[in-house]
Coordinates of C-alpha atoms in Angstrom, one line a residue:
M1284 CA -9.9 23.9 -27.2
N1285 CA -9.2 20.5 -29.8
T1286 CA -12.5 18.1 -28.3
E1287 CA -13.1 14.3 -29.3
D1288 CA -14.8 11.3 -28.0
V1289 CA -14.5 7.9 -26.7
D1290 CA -16.1 5.3 -25.0
L1291 CA -13.5 5.3 -21.4
L1292 CA -11.2 7.8 -21.0
I1293 CA -8.9 6.4 -17.8
I1294 CA -7.1 9.2 -15.9
G1295 CA -3.8 7.4 -13.7
A1296 CA -1.6 4.5 -16.1
G1297 CA -0.8 2.9 -12.9
M1298 CA -1.6 -0.8 -12.4
A1299 CA -5.5 0.0 -12.1
G1300 CA -5.7 2.2 -15.0
L1301 CA -3.4 0.3 -17.9
T1302 CA -5.3 -3.3 -16.5
A1303 CA -8.7 -1.2 -17.3
G1304 CA -7.5 0.4 -20.5
A1305 CA -5.9 -3.4 -22.0
R1306 CA -9.5 -4.7 -20.5
A1307 CA -11.8 -1.6 -22.6
V1308 CA -9.6 -2.2 -25.7
R1309 CA -10.1 -5.7 -25.8
G1310 CA -14.2 -6.0 -25.1
G1311 CA -14.0 -3.0 -28.0
L1312 CA -14.2 0.4 -26.1
S1313 CA -12.0 3.6 -27.7
V1314 CA -10.0 4.9 -25.0
V1315 CA -7.6 7.7 -23.9
I1316 CA -4.9 7.4 -21.2
V1317 CA -4.0 10.2 -19.5
E1318 CA -1.0 10.3 -16.9
I1319 CA 1.2 13.2 -15.9
G1320 CA 3.4 11.7 -15.1
T1321 CA 6.6 10.0 -18.0
D1322 CA 6.3 7.1 -18.1
V1323 CA 3.2 4.4 -17.2
G1324 CA 3.0 2.0 -14.0
G1325 CA 3.7 3.9 -11.5
S1326 CA 3.9 2.4 -7.9
A1327 CA 3.2 -0.9 -9.9
R1328 CA 6.5 -0.5 -11.0
F1329 CA 8.0 -1.5 -7.2
A1330 CA 5.5 -4.6 -6.9
G1331 CA 6.4 -8.0 -7.7
Y1332 CA 3.0 -10.0 -6.1
A1333 CA -0.7 -10.0 -5.8
W1334 CA -2.3 -11.4 -3.1
T1335 CA -5.5 -11.2 -1.1
A1336 CA -7.4 -13.0 1.6
P1337 CA -8.5 -16.6 0.1
S1338 CA -12.3 -16.6 2.1
H1339 CA -14.5 -14.1 2.9
D1340 CA -14.1 -15.3 6.9
V1341 CA -10.5 -14.9 6.6
M1342 CA -11.2 -10.8 5.1
D1343 CA -13.7 -10.5 7.8
E1344 CA -11.1 -11.9 10.2
H1345 CA -8.1 -9.8 9.5
N1346 CA -10.2 -6.6 7.7
P1347 CA -13.9 -7.0 9.9
R1348 CA -14.4 -2.8 9.5
G1349 CA -14.2 -2.4 5.7
D1350 CA -17.2 -2.1 3.1
S1351 CA -18.3 -5.8 2.8
T1352 CA -19.7 -5.4 -0.8
L1353 CA -16.0 -4.0 -1.8
K1354 CA -14.4 -7.0 0.3
R1355 CA -16.5 -9.3 -1.3
A1356 CA -15.8 -7.9 -4.6
L1357 CA -12.0 -8.2 -3.8
V1358 CA -12.3 -11.8 -2.5
D1359 CA -14.7 -13.5 -5.4
R1360 CA -12.8 -12.1 -7.9
F1361 CA -9.1 -12.4 -7.4
A1362 CA -8.9 -15.7 -9.8
D1363 CA -10.3 -14.3 -12.5
G1364 CA -7.6 -11.2 -12.3
I1365 CA -4.9 -13.7 -11.5
S1366 CA -6.0 -15.2 -14.9
W1367 CA -6.3 -12.1 -16.8
I1368 CA -3.0 -11.8 -16.0
R1369 CA -2.3 -14.8 -17.7
S1370 CA -4.1 -13.9 -20.2
V1371 CA -2.3 -11.3 -22.2
G1372 CA 1.1 -14.0 -21.6
V1373 CA 2.4 -12.6 -18.2
E1374 CA 3.5 -15.7 -16.3
V1375 CA 2.2 -15.8 -13.0
K1376 CA 4.4 -18.1 -9.8
D1377 CA 1.6 -20.5 -7.9
A1378 CA -0.1 -19.3 -5.6
Q1379 CA 2.0 -19.5 -2.1
R1380 CA 1.1 -18.2 1.4
V1381 CA 1.3 -14.3 2.0
L1382 CA 2.1 -12.6 5.3
G1383 CA 0.6 -15.8 7.3
F1384 CA -3.2 -15.3 6.0
G1385 CA -2.9 -14.6 2.8
R1386 CA -2.9 -16.0 -0.9
G1387 CA -0.8 -14.8 -3.9
H1388 CA 0.9 -15.1 -6.8
Q1389 CA 4.8 -13.9 -7.3
F1390 CA 4.5 -12.8 -11.3
D1391 CA 6.9 -9.0 -12.8
T1392 CA 4.4 -6.8 -12.2
N1393 CA 7.0 -4.5 -14.9
H1394 CA 6.5 -7.0 -18.0
Y1395 CA 2.3 -6.6 -16.9
V1396 CA 2.0 -2.8 -16.9
D1397 CA 4.5 -3.0 -19.9
T1398 CA 2.3 -5.8 -21.8
C1399 CA -1.2 -3.7 -20.7
R1400 CA 0.5 -0.5 -22.5
Q1401 CA 0.6 -2.3 -26.1
L1402 CA -2.1 -3.4 -25.5
I1403 CA -3.7 -0.4 -25.6
L1404 CA -1.9 1.4 -28.3
D1405 CA -2.1 -1.8 -30.7
G1406 CA -6.1 -1.7 -29.9
G1407 CA -6.3 1.6 -31.2
G1408 CA -5.7 3.5 -27.6
E1409 CA -3.8 6.5 -27.2
L1410 CA -1.4 7.3 -23.8
L1411 CA -1.4 11.5 -23.6
L1412 CA 2.1 11.1 -20.9
E1413 CA 3.3 14.1 -19.3
T1414 CA -0.3 15.0 -18.8
D1415 CA -2.1 16.8 -16.6
T1416 CA -5.9 16.6 -16.3
E1417 CA -7.7 20.4 -15.2
R1418 CA -11.7 19.4 -14.2
L1419 CA -13.6 17.1 -14.6
V1420 CA -16.9 18.2 -17.6
V1421 CA -20.0 17.5 -15.7
E1422 CA -22.8 18.4 -17.3
Q1423 CA -26.4 18.0 -15.8
G1424 CA -25.0 16.2 -13.0
V1425 CA -23.4 13.5 -15.5
V1426 CA -19.3 13.4 -15.8
A1427 CA -18.6 14.0 -19.2
G1428 CA -14.9 13.5 -19.6
A1429 CA -12.2 15.8 -19.2
D1430 CA -10.2 19.2 -20.5
L1431 CA -6.5 17.9 -20.1
R1432 CA -3.3 20.4 -20.7
A1433 CA -0.3 18.5 -21.7
V1434 CA 3.5 19.7 -20.9
D1435 CA 4.4 22.6 -23.7
G1436 CA 0.7 23.9 -22.4
T1437 CA -1.8 22.9 -24.6
R1438 CA -4.8 22.0 -24.4
R1439 CA -7.1 19.2 -25.4
Q1440 CA -10.6 18.2 -24.2
V1441 CA -12.2 14.7 -24.8
R1442 CA -15.4 13.5 -24.1
A1443 CA -16.2 10.4 -22.7
R1444 CA -18.6 8.0 -22.2
N1445 CA -17.1 6.8 -18.4
T1446 CA -14.2 8.3 -17.2
L1447 CA -12.3 5.9 -14.8
I1448 CA -10.2 7.6 -12.1
A1449 CA -7.3 6.4 -11.4
T1450 CA -4.6 7.8 -10.6
G1451 CA -2.3 6.1 -7.7
G1452 CA -3.5 7.6 -4.0
F1453 CA -2.3 11.7 -2.5
Q1454 CA 0.3 10.1 -1.2
G1455 CA 2.5 12.3 -2.1
D1456 CA 0.2 15.8 -1.0
L1457 CA 1.4 16.4 2.6
A1458 CA -1.1 18.8 2.4
L1459 CA -3.9 15.8 2.4
R1460 CA -2.2 13.4 4.5
T1461 CA -1.8 15.5 7.1
A1462 CA -5.6 16.3 6.8
H1463 CA -6.7 12.5 6.3
V1464 CA -4.5 10.2 7.4
H1465 CA -3.1 11.9 10.7
P1466 CA -1.8 15.1 12.3
H1467 CA 1.4 13.7 11.8
A1468 CA 1.4 11.7 8.8
D1469 CA 3.7 14.8 7.5
R1470 CA 6.5 13.5 8.5
M1471 CA 6.3 10.3 7.6
R1472 CA 8.7 9.0 4.5
L1473 CA 6.8 8.6 1.3
R1474 CA 7.3 4.5 0.2
S1475 CA 6.2 5.0 -3.5
N1476 CA 5.8 6.8 -6.8
P1477 CA 6.6 10.7 -6.5
H1478 CA 3.2 11.4 -8.4
S1479 CA 0.1 10.2 -6.2
H1480 CA -1.0 13.9 -5.4
G1481 CA -4.0 13.6 -5.5
G1482 CA -5.6 14.9 -8.1
G1483 CA -7.6 12.3 -9.0
Y1484 CA -9.3 12.7 -5.3
R1485 CA -9.6 16.7 -6.7
L1486 CA -11.3 15.5 -9.7
A1487 CA -13.0 13.3 -8.1
T1488 CA -14.2 15.4 -4.9
G1489 CA -15.0 18.5 -6.4
A1490 CA -17.7 16.6 -9.0
G1491 CA -19.6 15.3 -5.9
A1492 CA -18.2 12.3 -5.0
A1493 CA -18.3 11.1 -1.7
T1494 CA -15.5 9.9 0.2
G1495 CA -14.5 7.0 3.5
S1496 CA -13.7 7.8 7.1
D1497 CA -10.6 9.8 7.6
D1498 CA -9.3 7.3 10.4
A1499 CA -9.3 4.3 7.7
G1500 CA -4.6 3.8 8.0
F1501 CA -2.9 3.4 5.3
Y1502 CA -0.5 1.0 4.6
G1503 CA 3.3 1.0 4.7
H1504 CA 5.7 -0.7 6.4
L1505 CA 8.1 0.5 9.3
I1506 CA 12.3 1.8 7.6
P1507 CA 15.3 2.3 10.0
S1508 CA 15.3 6.3 10.9
G1509 CA 17.2 8.8 9.4
I1510 CA 17.7 7.0 5.5
P1511 CA 16.5 8.8 2.8
F1512 CA 15.4 6.4 0.5
A1513 CA 18.0 6.2 -2.4
D1514 CA 15.9 4.3 -5.7
P1515 CA 12.7 2.3 -5.9
A1516 CA 14.8 -0.4 -5.1
D1517 CA 15.0 0.5 -1.0
F1518 CA 11.4 0.1 -1.1
V1519 CA 11.5 -3.6 -0.7
D1520 CA 15.3 -3.5 0.6
M1521 CA 14.8 -1.2 4.0
S1522 CA 10.8 -2.1 4.5
L1523 CA 11.8 -3.9 8.4
Y1524 CA 9.4 -7.1 7.4
Y1525 CA 10.5 -8.8 9.6
S1526 CA 8.9 -6.6 12.7
E1527 CA 6.7 -9.5 13.3
H1528 CA 8.8 -11.7 15.3
A1529 CA 10.9 -8.9 17.3
I1530 CA 9.6 -5.9 19.6
L1531 CA 9.2 -2.5 19.3
F1532 CA 9.6 -0.5 21.9
N1533 CA 8.0 4.0 21.9
L1534 CA 9.5 6.6 23.4
R1535 CA 8.5 5.8 26.7
S1536 CA 9.7 2.4 26.5
E1537 CA 6.0 1.4 26.2
R1538 CA 5.5 -1.9 23.7
F1539 CA 2.1 0.1 21.9
A1540 CA 0.6 -2.9 19.5
D1541 CA 1.1 -6.7 18.6
E1542 CA 3.6 -7.0 16.2
T1543 CA 2.6 -9.8 15.0
L1544 CA -0.7 -8.8 13.2
G1545 CA 2.0 -6.9 10.8
D1546 CA 4.6 -4.6 10.2
H1547 CA 2.0 -2.8 7.4
L1548 CA -0.6 -2.9 11.0
T1549 CA 2.4 -1.6 13.4
A1550 CA 3.7 1.1 11.2
M1551 CA 0.0 2.8 10.8
A1552 CA 0.7 2.6 14.9
L1553 CA 4.1 3.6 15.5
L1554 CA 2.6 7.3 13.7
R1555 CA 0.7 8.0 16.6
Q1556 CA 3.5 7.3 19.0
P1557 CA 5.6 10.3 20.3
E1558 CA 7.6 11.3 17.7
S1559 CA 6.4 8.8 15.3
R1560 CA 9.4 7.0 16.1
G1561 CA 10.3 3.8 18.3
L1562 CA 13.1 0.6 19.1
L1563 CA 12.7 -2.3 17.2
I1564 CA 14.5 -5.4 18.8
A1565 CA 15.1 -8.2 17.6
D1566 CA 17.6 -11.5 19.0
A1567 CA 20.0 -14.1 17.5
R1568 CA 17.5 -16.3 16.7
V1569 CA 15.0 -13.6 15.0
F1570 CA 18.3 -13.1 13.2
R1571 CA 19.1 -16.0 11.9
D1572 CA 15.2 -16.7 10.7
W1573 CA 13.7 -13.4 9.2
I1574 CA 16.5 -10.4 9.4
V1575 CA 18.7 -12.5 6.6
G1576 CA 15.6 -14.7 4.9
S1577 CA 13.6 -13.6 2.5
Y1578 CA 9.9 -11.8 3.8
V1579 CA 8.1 -14.5 1.3
E1580 CA 9.4 -17.0 -1.2
G1581 CA 11.4 -15.5 -3.9
A1582 CA 11.8 -12.6 -2.5
V1583 CA 16.1 -11.9 -2.3
A1584 CA 17.0 -12.2 1.1
V1585 CA 19.1 -8.7 2.2
D1586 CA 19.7 -8.3 5.8
K1587 CA 18.5 -5.0 7.0
Y1588 CA 20.4 -4.7 9.9
A1589 CA 23.4 -4.6 8.1
L1590 CA 21.8 -2.3 5.4
A1591 CA 20.7 -0.6 8.1
S1592 CA 24.1 0.1 10.0
K1593 CA 25.8 0.6 5.9
R1594 CA 23.8 3.5 5.2
G1595 CA 23.8 5.4 8.6
G1596 CA 21.0 3.9 10.5
R1597 CA 20.6 4.6 14.4
V1598 CA 21.5 0.7 14.6
G1599 CA 22.9 -1.4 18.0
L1600 CA 24.5 -5.0 19.0
A1601 CA 24.6 -5.7 22.2
E1602 CA 26.3 -8.9 23.4
D1603 CA 23.3 -9.4 26.2
L1604 CA 20.6 -8.3 28.0
D1605 CA 22.9 -5.1 30.2
E1606 CA 24.1 -3.8 27.3
L1607 CA 20.7 -2.9 26.3
A1608 CA 20.5 -0.7 29.0
C1609 CA 24.1 1.4 27.5
L1610 CA 22.0 3.0 24.1
P1611 CA 23.6 6.5 23.3
E1612 CA 21.8 9.1 25.5
E1613 CA 21.3 11.5 22.4
W1614 CA 18.4 8.4 21.0
G1615 CA 16.3 9.6 23.8
Y1616 CA 15.6 7.2 25.3
E1617 CA 15.9 5.3 28.4
G1618 CA 18.0 2.6 28.3
E1619 CA 18.1 0.8 31.2
A1620 CA 13.5 1.2 31.2
I1621 CA 14.4 -0.6 27.6
R1622 CA 16.7 -3.1 29.3
D1623 CA 13.6 -4.1 32.1
A1624 CA 10.9 -3.9 29.9
V1625 CA 12.6 -7.0 27.3
K1626 CA 13.6 -8.7 30.8
L1627 CA 9.7 -8.5 31.5
F1628 CA 8.6 -9.5 27.5
N1629 CA 10.4 -12.6 27.8
E1630 CA 9.5 -13.7 31.8
Q1631 CA 6.6 -13.6 30.9
T1632 CA 6.1 -15.2 27.5
A1633 CA 8.7 -18.3 28.7
A1634 CA 5.9 -18.1 31.7
G1635 CA 3.2 -18.6 29.1
V1636 CA 1.6 -15.4 29.9
E1637 CA 0.6 -13.2 26.7
P1638 CA 2.2 -9.8 27.3
G1639 CA 0.9 -6.5 27.2
P1640 CA -0.4 -5.2 24.7
G1641 CA -1.0 -8.2 23.6
R1642 CA 1.1 -11.2 21.7
R1643 CA -1.4 -13.3 18.9
L1644 CA 1.5 -15.4 16.8
D1645 CA 4.5 -15.2 17.7
R1646 CA 5.0 -15.6 22.1
R1647 CA 8.2 -17.1 22.5
P1648 CA 11.3 -14.9 23.8
L1649 CA 13.6 -12.9 22.9
D1650 CA 16.2 -14.9 24.5
E1651 CA 19.2 -15.8 22.6
P1652 CA 21.7 -13.5 22.2
P1653 CA 23.0 -11.0 21.1
Y1654 CA 20.5 -8.0 20.8
Y1655 CA 19.8 -6.7 17.1
V1656 CA 18.3 -2.5 17.9
I1657 CA 17.0 -0.5 14.7
E1658 CA 15.3 3.4 15.4
T1659 CA 12.6 2.9 13.0
V1660 CA 10.4 5.4 11.4
P1661 CA 6.6 4.5 9.6
A1662 CA 7.2 5.4 6.0
I1663 CA 3.8 5.4 4.0
T1664 CA 2.5 3.6 0.0
F1665 CA -1.1 4.9 -0.3
P1666 CA -3.4 5.8 2.6
F1667 CA -7.2 4.0 2.3
H1668 CA -9.5 7.2 2.4
G1669 CA -10.2 8.3 -0.4
V1670 CA -13.3 8.1 -3.4
R1671 CA -16.2 5.7 -2.4
I1672 CA -17.2 3.7 -4.7
D1673 CA -19.7 0.1 -5.7
D1674 CA -19.0 -3.4 -6.2
R1675 CA -19.3 -2.0 -10.0
A1676 CA -16.7 1.3 -9.5
R1677 CA -18.9 3.4 -10.1
A1678 CA -17.6 7.0 -7.9
L1679 CA -20.5 7.8 -5.6
D1680 CA -22.8 11.0 -3.9
E1681 CA -22.7 11.9 -0.4
G1682 CA -26.2 9.6 -0.9
G1683 CA -24.7 6.1 -1.9
R1684 CA -25.4 7.0 -5.5
P1685 CA -23.2 5.8 -8.8
L1686 CA -22.1 9.4 -10.2
E1687 CA -23.1 8.8 -13.6
G1688 CA -20.3 9.0 -15.9
L1689 CA -17.4 8.8 -13.3
L1690 CA -15.5 4.8 -12.1
A1691 CA -12.9 4.7 -9.6
A1692 CA -9.9 1.7 -9.0
G1693 CA -6.6 1.6 -6.8
S1694 CA -5.6 3.4 -4.6
D1695 CA -7.8 6.5 -5.6
T1696 CA -10.7 4.8 -3.9
G1697 CA -11.6 4.3 0.1
G1698 CA -14.0 1.9 2.4
L1699 CA -12.5 -1.9 1.4
W1700 CA -9.5 -0.9 4.3
H1701 CA -10.3 0.5 7.1
R1702 CA -6.8 0.0 9.6
A1703 CA -6.6 -3.6 7.7
Y1704 CA -5.0 -4.6 5.1
A1705 CA -4.9 -7.2 3.1
G1706 CA -3.6 -6.5 -0.8
G1707 CA -3.6 -3.3 -3.0
L1708 CA -2.3 -4.5 -6.2
A1709 CA -5.0 -7.1 -6.4
A1710 CA -7.7 -4.4 -5.7
A1711 CA -6.4 -1.9 -7.8
L1712 CA -6.6 -5.7 -10.3
V1713 CA -9.8 -6.5 -9.5
F1714 CA -11.8 -3.2 -10.0
G1715 CA -9.6 -2.4 -13.2
L1716 CA -11.0 -5.6 -14.4
T1717 CA -14.1 -4.2 -13.1
A1718 CA -13.8 -0.3 -13.7
A1719 CA -14.0 -2.3 -17.6
D1720 CA -16.6 -4.3 -17.6
T1721 CA -18.9 -1.3 -16.3
A1722 CA -17.8 0.2 -18.8
R1723 CA -18.6 -1.7 -21.9
E1724 CA -22.0 -2.2 -20.8
A1725 CA -23.0 1.3 -20.4
T1726 CA -21.2 2.2 -24.1
H1727 CA -24.1 -1.3 -24.9
R1728 CA -26.3 0.5 -23.5
S1729 CA -26.6 3.7 -25.4

């Protein structure tokens, strides 16, 4: 087996791994990046924005149960992360509001990850595609590198002063999803790259890394039921972001979440409902203002209802409230109960009464026909359960102590989000940079 020594070994070439690699080679470190896929970028190629909460107060309000040190690090270092993107020659647009409470920037994520790859290669780093990491090398409690196997079966060992786990989570592994997200998490469609099967999670936990809470939830969105994703563009086009302004009923004809708090939170709530499916209902106002509008400024507008209908989803158009009682029997919903529930919602909101289980932001009635109906299900992008880290991106053991030589960043980590979310790409960016800085400090000390 061939053996080599580097300052930083990075397992995973997505947003966090490539960011760390580019920062590290700029800092004079020797770097090897290992990627199981045929190309770099991972799910970052399907993004387009980096955003998070603009202040500690806002972060605490929207993510109260997240790790306090990680939350503070993300908020405090986000501006430096945006400056880093600009420093490598990628255009970043001015800040804009995201999800009603966040602030973020649009940029070409494909340009960014490709630029990072080139910086790494130009700086003497090595990129190993279609290469699996078989195990971490642990010597006297210190992670000292990893054993690798290429697609042709060739094996090599890379010894490293620091090893960064950045494989993008375990959303592609049904067993890990049902164990650590929800017993029914295997029902969800995968709204991310297909290579994140928990390789980094298993490597880190096998080396003694602690993990976060099993009830932390996941990041994802509502999508129309029964429609497979045809290509990565569907990850955005099929996501029903407008649900924040509509109302959602389960199979018992009940609202079960405050939809206005965010489609990503409603997706978590729907997973726990009977059969993890529900009816999303909007009126003409919501259709006009939100269904055919852009989710964020600058994004391409897509008629979500028309697209779901064209692709064969369960959709319906009711000319008035009474027609909601005529839902197809095979869908499994009681049409009259749904009609009555919408009527009650309208009466309560028109009277200024907050309908249960809450309607914190948009309390306007849905009283402008026609009514647009889509059956929806949740889809997962990445889990919030993962490897515990400190604010220096060091993996922690069960006692909360850093595991020497092991770093983690991006969707492999846990603790930052707990049934709440304020920007996964931002977290990958910030903690990817942090991991590179931690590795550089460790290298200079040795």
